Tab-separated table of C-alpha atoms in Angstrom:
chain	number	residue	atom	x	y	z
A	243	MET	CA	0.000	0.000	0.000
A	244	THR	CA	1.100	3.564	-0.758
A	245	ARG	CA	-0.396	6.389	1.313
A	246	VAL	CA	-1.325	9.212	-1.029
A	247	ALA	CA	-3.180	12.518	-0.872
A	248	ALA	CA	-5.211	14.103	-3.644
A	249	ILE	CA	-6.858	17.509	-3.791
A	250	ASP	CA	-9.402	18.497	-6.418
A	251	CYS	CA	-10.088	22.221	-6.510
A	252	GLY	CA	-13.064	23.015	-8.703
A	253	THR	CA	-15.289	25.985	-9.361
A	254	ASN	CA	-17.646	25.359	-6.457
A	255	SER	CA	-15.824	23.067	-4.016
A	256	ILE	CA	-12.401	21.864	-2.925
A	257	ARG	CA	-12.048	18.237	-1.892
A	258	LEU	CA	-9.396	16.143	-0.160
A	259	LEU	CA	-8.776	12.402	-0.265
A	260	VAL	CA	-6.095	10.671	1.797
A	261	ALA	CA	-6.015	6.963	1.020
A	262	ASP	CA	-3.923	3.826	0.976
A	263	ALA	CA	-3.658	2.599	-2.610
A	264	ASP	CA	-2.616	-0.779	-3.958
A	265	PRO	CA	-2.197	-0.549	-7.748
A	266	GLU	CA	-1.717	-4.326	-7.977
A	267	THR	CA	-5.179	-5.166	-6.598
A	268	GLY	CA	-7.022	-1.982	-7.552
A	269	GLU	CA	-7.877	-1.331	-3.910
A	270	LEU	CA	-8.194	2.235	-2.648
A	271	VAL	CA	-8.864	2.493	1.093
A	272	ASP	CA	-10.113	5.879	2.277
A	273	LEU	CA	-8.520	7.349	5.383
A	274	ASP	CA	-10.046	10.810	5.076
A	275	ARG	CA	-12.377	12.207	2.436
A	276	ARG	CA	-13.813	15.689	2.873
A	277	MET	CA	-15.295	18.551	0.899
A	278	THR	CA	-15.583	22.286	1.497
A	279	ILE	CA	-17.723	24.652	-0.564
A	280	VAL	CA	-15.462	27.628	-1.341
A	281	ARG	CA	-17.093	28.942	-4.551
A	282	LEU	CA	-13.681	29.732	-6.078
A	283	GLY	CA	-15.416	30.519	-9.362
A	284	GLN	CA	-17.514	33.309	-7.843
A	285	GLY	CA	-17.935	35.930	-10.574
A	286	VAL	CA	-15.258	34.476	-12.890
A	287	ASP	CA	-17.669	34.130	-15.810
A	288	ARG	CA	-18.449	37.862	-15.527
A	289	THR	CA	-15.112	39.398	-14.458
A	290	GLY	CA	-12.520	36.923	-15.699
A	291	ARG	CA	-10.794	37.097	-12.303
A	292	LEU	CA	-10.774	35.148	-9.032
A	293	ALA	CA	-12.391	37.294	-6.331
A	294	PRO	CA	-10.247	38.099	-3.235
A	295	GLU	CA	-12.851	36.646	-0.876
A	296	ALA	CA	-13.081	33.466	-2.984
A	297	LEU	CA	-9.301	33.061	-2.839
A	298	GLU	CA	-9.291	33.498	0.936
A	299	ARG	CA	-12.037	30.878	1.408
A	300	THR	CA	-9.979	28.480	-0.723
A	301	PHE	CA	-6.732	29.178	1.139
A	302	ALA	CA	-8.499	28.613	4.482
A	303	ALA	CA	-9.590	25.171	3.279
A	304	CYS	CA	-6.027	24.461	2.095
A	305	ARG	CA	-4.694	25.219	5.586
A	306	GLU	CA	-7.179	22.751	7.066
A	307	TYR	CA	-6.241	20.095	4.508
A	308	ALA	CA	-2.508	20.621	5.086
A	309	ALA	CA	-3.005	19.717	8.747
A	310	VAL	CA	-4.906	16.527	7.848
A	311	ILE	CA	-2.272	15.438	5.321
A	312	LYS	CA	0.513	15.971	7.862
A	313	GLU	CA	-1.370	14.119	10.604
A	314	LEU	CA	-2.049	11.064	8.407
A	315	GLY	CA	1.444	11.009	6.954
A	316	ALA	CA	0.667	10.877	3.251
A	317	GLU	CA	3.810	10.206	1.259
A	318	ARG	CA	2.857	12.192	-1.818
A	319	LEU	CA	0.316	14.891	-2.677
A	320	ARG	CA	-1.107	15.986	-5.993
A	321	PHE	CA	-3.212	19.158	-6.240
A	322	VAL	CA	-5.343	19.512	-9.348
A	323	ALA	CA	-7.222	22.694	-10.204
A	324	THR	CA	-9.983	22.812	-12.765
A	325	SER	CA	-12.263	25.208	-14.601
A	326	ALA	CA	-12.297	28.420	-12.524
A	327	SER	CA	-8.540	28.687	-12.062
A	328	ARG	CA	-7.990	27.680	-15.676
A	329	ASP	CA	-10.082	30.614	-16.910
A	330	ALA	CA	-8.968	33.363	-14.489
A	331	GLU	CA	-6.584	36.192	-15.392
A	332	ASN	CA	-5.078	36.240	-11.875
A	333	ARG	CA	-4.509	32.484	-11.580
A	334	ASP	CA	-0.847	33.144	-10.633
A	335	GLU	CA	-2.062	34.557	-7.311
A	336	PHE	CA	-3.940	31.319	-6.707
A	337	VAL	CA	-0.897	29.206	-7.589
A	338	ARG	CA	1.391	31.130	-5.219
A	339	GLY	CA	-1.060	30.830	-2.326
A	340	VAL	CA	-1.442	27.068	-2.693
A	341	LEU	CA	2.317	26.579	-2.983
A	342	ASP	CA	2.937	28.553	0.211
A	343	ILE	CA	0.384	26.529	2.199
A	344	LEU	CA	0.775	22.984	0.859
A	345	GLY	CA	4.251	22.962	-0.611
A	346	VAL	CA	3.089	21.811	-4.031
A	347	GLU	CA	2.130	23.805	-7.069
A	348	PRO	CA	-1.424	23.232	-8.268
A	349	GLU	CA	-1.664	21.676	-11.686
A	350	VAL	CA	-4.139	23.702	-13.705
A	351	ILE	CA	-5.157	20.832	-15.938
A	352	THR	CA	-6.931	20.884	-19.258
A	353	GLY	CA	-10.500	19.745	-19.642
A	354	ASP	CA	-9.289	16.590	-21.405
A	355	GLN	CA	-6.993	15.710	-18.499
A	356	GLU	CA	-9.863	16.352	-16.107
A	357	ALA	CA	-11.982	13.915	-18.091
A	358	GLU	CA	-9.290	11.218	-17.969
A	359	PHE	CA	-9.088	11.421	-14.178
A	360	SER	CA	-12.868	11.347	-13.851
A	361	PHE	CA	-13.167	8.245	-16.016
A	362	THR	CA	-10.513	6.346	-14.078
A	363	GLY	CA	-11.991	7.261	-10.717
A	364	ALA	CA	-15.543	6.392	-11.718
A	365	THR	CA	-15.012	3.138	-13.611
A	366	LYS	CA	-12.022	1.381	-12.010
A	367	GLU	CA	-14.261	-0.525	-9.592
A	368	LEU	CA	-17.009	-1.216	-12.185
A	369	THR	CA	-14.830	-3.622	-14.158
A	370	GLY	CA	-16.450	-7.032	-14.331
A	371	ARG	CA	-19.955	-5.856	-13.384
A	372	ALA	CA	-22.286	-8.007	-15.499
A	373	ASP	CA	-25.248	-5.673	-14.882
A	374	LEU	CA	-23.510	-2.641	-16.420
A	375	THR	CA	-22.906	-2.798	-20.161
A	376	ARG	CA	-19.983	-0.999	-21.743
A	377	PRO	CA	-19.143	1.426	-23.222
A	378	TYR	CA	-19.639	3.851	-20.373
A	379	LEU	CA	-20.425	7.520	-20.708
A	380	VAL	CA	-18.967	9.228	-17.652
A	381	VAL	CA	-20.381	12.709	-17.061
A	382	ASP	CA	-18.790	14.958	-14.447
A	383	ILE	CA	-21.038	17.983	-13.858
A	384	GLY	CA	-18.903	20.565	-12.120
A	385	GLY	CA	-19.410	24.178	-11.182
A	386	GLY	CA	-17.895	25.741	-14.292
A	387	SER	CA	-17.587	22.893	-16.762
A	388	THR	CA	-18.882	19.431	-17.573
A	389	GLU	CA	-16.658	16.609	-18.758
A	390	PHE	CA	-17.894	13.879	-21.095
A	391	VAL	CA	-15.880	10.673	-21.478
A	392	VAL	CA	-16.787	7.560	-23.471
A	393	GLY	CA	-14.772	4.400	-23.031
A	394	GLU	CA	-14.648	0.736	-22.156
A	395	GLU	CA	-11.628	-0.101	-20.006
A	396	HIS	CA	-9.825	2.966	-21.306
A	397	VAL	CA	-10.900	6.355	-22.595
A	398	ARG	CA	-11.976	6.399	-26.233
A	399	ALA	CA	-13.025	10.050	-26.517
A	400	ALA	CA	-13.367	12.989	-24.128
A	401	ARG	CA	-14.501	16.604	-24.204
A	402	SER	CA	-14.919	19.362	-21.641
A	403	VAL	CA	-17.468	22.119	-22.236
A	404	ASN	CA	-18.076	25.312	-20.290
A	405	VAL	CA	-21.436	24.509	-18.774
A	406	GLY	CA	-21.791	23.797	-15.045
A	407	CYS	CA	-24.095	24.486	-12.128
A	408	VAL	CA	-22.382	27.696	-10.962
A	409	ARG	CA	-21.742	29.090	-14.430
A	410	MET	CA	-25.352	28.458	-15.549
A	411	THR	CA	-26.763	29.880	-12.317
A	412	GLU	CA	-24.722	33.068	-12.540
A	413	ARG	CA	-25.392	33.488	-16.248
A	414	HIS	CA	-29.140	32.860	-16.249
A	415	LEU	CA	-30.636	32.799	-12.755
A	416	VAL	CA	-29.040	35.788	-10.999
A	417	VAL	CA	-30.809	39.164	-11.083
A	418	ASP	CA	-29.343	42.178	-9.244
A	419	GLY	CA	-26.930	39.919	-7.408
A	420	GLU	CA	-29.595	37.496	-6.164
A	421	VAL	CA	-30.740	34.114	-7.468
A	422	THR	CA	-34.283	34.435	-8.816
A	423	ASP	CA	-36.682	32.481	-6.672
A	424	PRO	CA	-38.064	30.794	-8.725
A	425	PRO	CA	-36.794	31.773	-12.195
A	426	THR	CA	-39.074	32.750	-15.057
A	427	ALA	CA	-39.854	30.355	-17.890
A	428	GLY	CA	-37.796	32.571	-20.203
A	429	ARG	CA	-34.690	32.278	-18.019
A	430	ILE	CA	-35.080	28.510	-17.784
A	431	ALA	CA	-35.454	28.295	-21.576
A	432	ALA	CA	-32.311	30.387	-22.110
A	433	MET	CA	-30.357	28.181	-19.714
A	434	ARG	CA	-31.604	25.049	-21.472
A	435	ALA	CA	-30.544	26.513	-24.833
A	436	ASP	CA	-27.016	27.104	-23.478
A	437	ILE	CA	-26.848	23.523	-22.235
A	438	GLU	CA	-28.067	22.135	-25.551
A	439	ALA	CA	-25.427	24.155	-27.410
A	440	ALA	CA	-22.765	22.695	-25.098
A	441	LEU	CA	-24.053	19.182	-25.814
A	442	ASP	CA	-23.739	19.913	-29.538
A	443	LEU	CA	-20.083	20.811	-28.959
A	444	ALA	CA	-19.486	17.661	-26.912
A	445	GLU	CA	-21.005	15.498	-29.648
A	446	GLU	CA	-18.541	16.863	-32.189
A	447	THR	CA	-15.807	14.716	-30.609
A	448	VAL	CA	-17.520	12.301	-28.197
A	449	PRO	CA	-20.017	9.676	-29.442
A	450	LEU	CA	-22.449	10.283	-26.579
A	451	ARG	CA	-25.237	8.145	-28.021
A	452	GLU	CA	-23.055	5.044	-28.385
A	453	ALA	CA	-22.829	4.615	-24.615
A	454	HIS	CA	-24.810	1.831	-22.941
A	455	THR	CA	-24.316	2.945	-19.320
A	456	LEU	CA	-24.458	6.545	-18.097
A	457	VAL	CA	-22.327	7.177	-15.000
A	458	GLY	CA	-22.907	10.524	-13.286
A	459	LEU	CA	-20.397	12.238	-10.994
A	460	ALA	CA	-20.102	15.221	-8.671
A	461	GLY	CA	-22.377	17.106	-6.304
A	462	SER	CA	-25.287	17.920	-8.579
A	463	VAL	CA	-25.753	14.263	-9.497
A	464	THR	CA	-25.209	12.866	-6.004
A	465	THR	CA	-27.628	15.417	-4.550
A	466	VAL	CA	-30.305	14.439	-7.071
A	467	SER	CA	-29.817	10.818	-5.970
A	468	ALA	CA	-30.154	11.790	-2.313
A	469	ILE	CA	-33.398	13.639	-3.073
A	470	ALA	CA	-34.699	10.699	-5.121
A	471	GLN	CA	-34.084	8.356	-2.190
A	472	GLU	CA	-35.605	10.848	0.269
A	473	LEU	CA	-32.551	10.508	2.506
A	474	PRO	CA	-32.917	12.431	5.781
A	475	ALA	CA	-29.223	13.395	5.541
A	476	TYR	CA	-26.463	13.009	2.986
A	477	ASP	CA	-25.325	9.365	3.021
A	478	SER	CA	-22.416	8.507	0.721
A	479	ALA	CA	-22.887	4.753	1.129
A	480	ALA	CA	-26.530	4.952	0.050
A	481	ILE	CA	-25.726	7.250	-2.865
A	482	HIS	CA	-22.691	5.398	-4.269
A	483	HIS	CA	-23.788	3.197	-7.209
A	484	SER	CA	-27.442	4.083	-6.724
A	485	ARG	CA	-29.554	4.335	-9.878
A	486	VAL	CA	-31.984	7.122	-10.669
A	487	SER	CA	-34.470	6.806	-13.514
A	488	HIS	CA	-34.958	9.437	-16.191
A	489	ASP	CA	-38.525	10.031	-15.010
A	490	LYS	CA	-37.334	10.660	-11.450
A	491	VAL	CA	-34.584	13.043	-12.596
A	492	ARG	CA	-37.150	14.976	-14.632
A	493	GLU	CA	-39.565	15.164	-11.680
A	494	ILE	CA	-36.835	16.402	-9.307
A	495	THR	CA	-35.488	18.905	-11.828
A	496	GLU	CA	-38.915	20.403	-12.431
A	497	TRP	CA	-39.467	20.757	-8.701
A	498	LEU	CA	-36.053	22.346	-8.119
A	499	LEU	CA	-36.552	24.860	-10.934
A	500	HIS	CA	-39.861	25.991	-9.476
A	501	SER	CA	-38.961	25.866	-5.779
A	502	THR	CA	-37.890	28.658	-3.445
A	503	HIS	CA	-34.575	28.988	-1.656
A	504	ALA	CA	-36.257	28.048	1.627
A	505	GLU	CA	-37.811	24.911	0.140
A	506	ARG	CA	-34.491	23.713	-1.259
A	507	ALA	CA	-32.632	24.555	1.947
A	508	ALA	CA	-35.112	22.444	3.924
A	509	ILE	CA	-33.999	19.254	2.149
A	510	GLY	CA	-32.049	17.274	4.729
A	511	SER	CA	-29.454	15.945	2.287
A	512	MET	CA	-28.772	19.338	0.671
A	513	HIS	CA	-25.389	20.921	1.367
A	514	PRO	CA	-25.911	24.639	2.130
A	515	GLY	CA	-23.458	25.558	-0.612
A	516	ARG	CA	-25.570	23.806	-3.249
A	517	VAL	CA	-28.949	25.350	-2.453
A	518	ASP	CA	-28.713	28.077	-5.102
A	519	VAL	CA	-26.969	26.055	-7.832
A	520	ILE	CA	-28.614	22.620	-7.637
A	521	ALA	CA	-31.468	23.480	-10.033
A	522	ALA	CA	-29.034	24.349	-12.811
A	523	GLY	CA	-26.965	21.232	-12.131
A	524	ALA	CA	-30.051	19.018	-12.241
A	525	LEU	CA	-31.092	20.583	-15.560
A	526	VAL	CA	-27.675	19.767	-17.028
A	527	LEU	CA	-28.127	16.125	-15.962
A	528	LEU	CA	-31.667	15.924	-17.333
A	529	SER	CA	-30.599	17.468	-20.645
A	530	ILE	CA	-27.821	14.898	-21.039
A	531	MET	CA	-30.177	11.993	-20.287
A	532	GLU	CA	-32.700	13.256	-22.815
A	533	ARG	CA	-30.033	13.828	-25.455
A	534	ILE	CA	-28.732	10.241	-25.292
A	535	GLY	CA	-32.014	8.533	-24.397
A	536	ALA	CA	-30.729	7.215	-21.068
A	537	ARG	CA	-33.337	5.419	-18.988
A	538	GLU	CA	-31.265	5.822	-15.813
A	539	VAL	CA	-28.056	7.234	-14.425
A	540	VAL	CA	-25.662	5.218	-12.254
A	541	VAL	CA	-24.426	7.576	-9.549
A	542	SER	CA	-20.813	7.386	-8.400
A	543	GLU	CA	-19.205	8.969	-5.366
A	544	HIS	CA	-15.841	8.055	-6.875
A	545	ASP	CA	-14.726	10.543	-9.469
A	546	ILE	CA	-11.865	12.825	-10.430
A	547	LEU	CA	-10.547	12.807	-6.841
A	548	ASP	CA	-10.084	9.042	-6.936
A	549	GLY	CA	-8.524	9.290	-10.389
A	550	ILE	CA	-6.001	11.810	-9.055
A	551	ALA	CA	-5.196	9.493	-6.125
A	552	TRP	CA	-4.602	6.588	-8.517
A	553	SER	CA	-2.246	8.743	-10.591
A	554	VAL	CA	-0.231	9.540	-7.451
A	555	ALA	CA	-0.047	5.842	-6.541
A	556	ALA	CA	1.089	4.935	-10.049
A	557	ALA	CA	3.798	7.610	-9.962
A	558	SER	CA	4.948	6.349	-6.556
A	559	ARG	CA	5.670	2.939	-8.049
């Protein structure tokens, strides 16, 4: 076993995994897995820059994670940064801050690299499952971007497009600095049009409709699963490898789009940081399912973070 640490810093959240990995057996044993909503991508779509308060929230989480990594004695750490820091003009400020706190420079990866990690993390433990037919379509719905990957044991095609729960919320559902509650039909239609255009782009390079199993990753998808199961609180074990039908996703999405902030916040499994962006994330998922004719989505708690951890373990060998 090799003790490794992986950090995934996205547009909406920053996550840590410390695990013991055995590349020979494919076993990844979690020691600590945690997530903090930092909204690093706050305003990036509008200003092109990382906001000072967003940077400070992210650096505070990094200080917390540094203490955990030291306490558990991880041998190697890899820090991967995705959409928001990739797009921002002042990303050098972000890089310097992370280096000072954690001692490693964040790798601002491309969307294609992000997709590779997501596919590995999501499908490594699905190998040999007779009830899940390949090829897989792995969809990672993030805050600023969504990654699409089609493959069997390895990636065949991948594409990242700039549509995510935070980006769509800020672009279509915010009026005078506040999320509309609920949004008008016109705003929902405009958001759906943006998502459909992004799916057109994805289909230029990824054969979405050839997939037999849709695997959905990240907070928007896992939260939809929690709502579908009517969980009183977020339960990773119940969510991991759960299946949600297209009809249920559509029902939940419609409710989220027409609900109030208070109604969404009252859901026991809802993270406070997702209350205002979950409707947009659910609409992205529903649009994908309708585009490819998926009858269900297989929900995975293992995603890009696990893929990063596996890459660290492989490098350690």
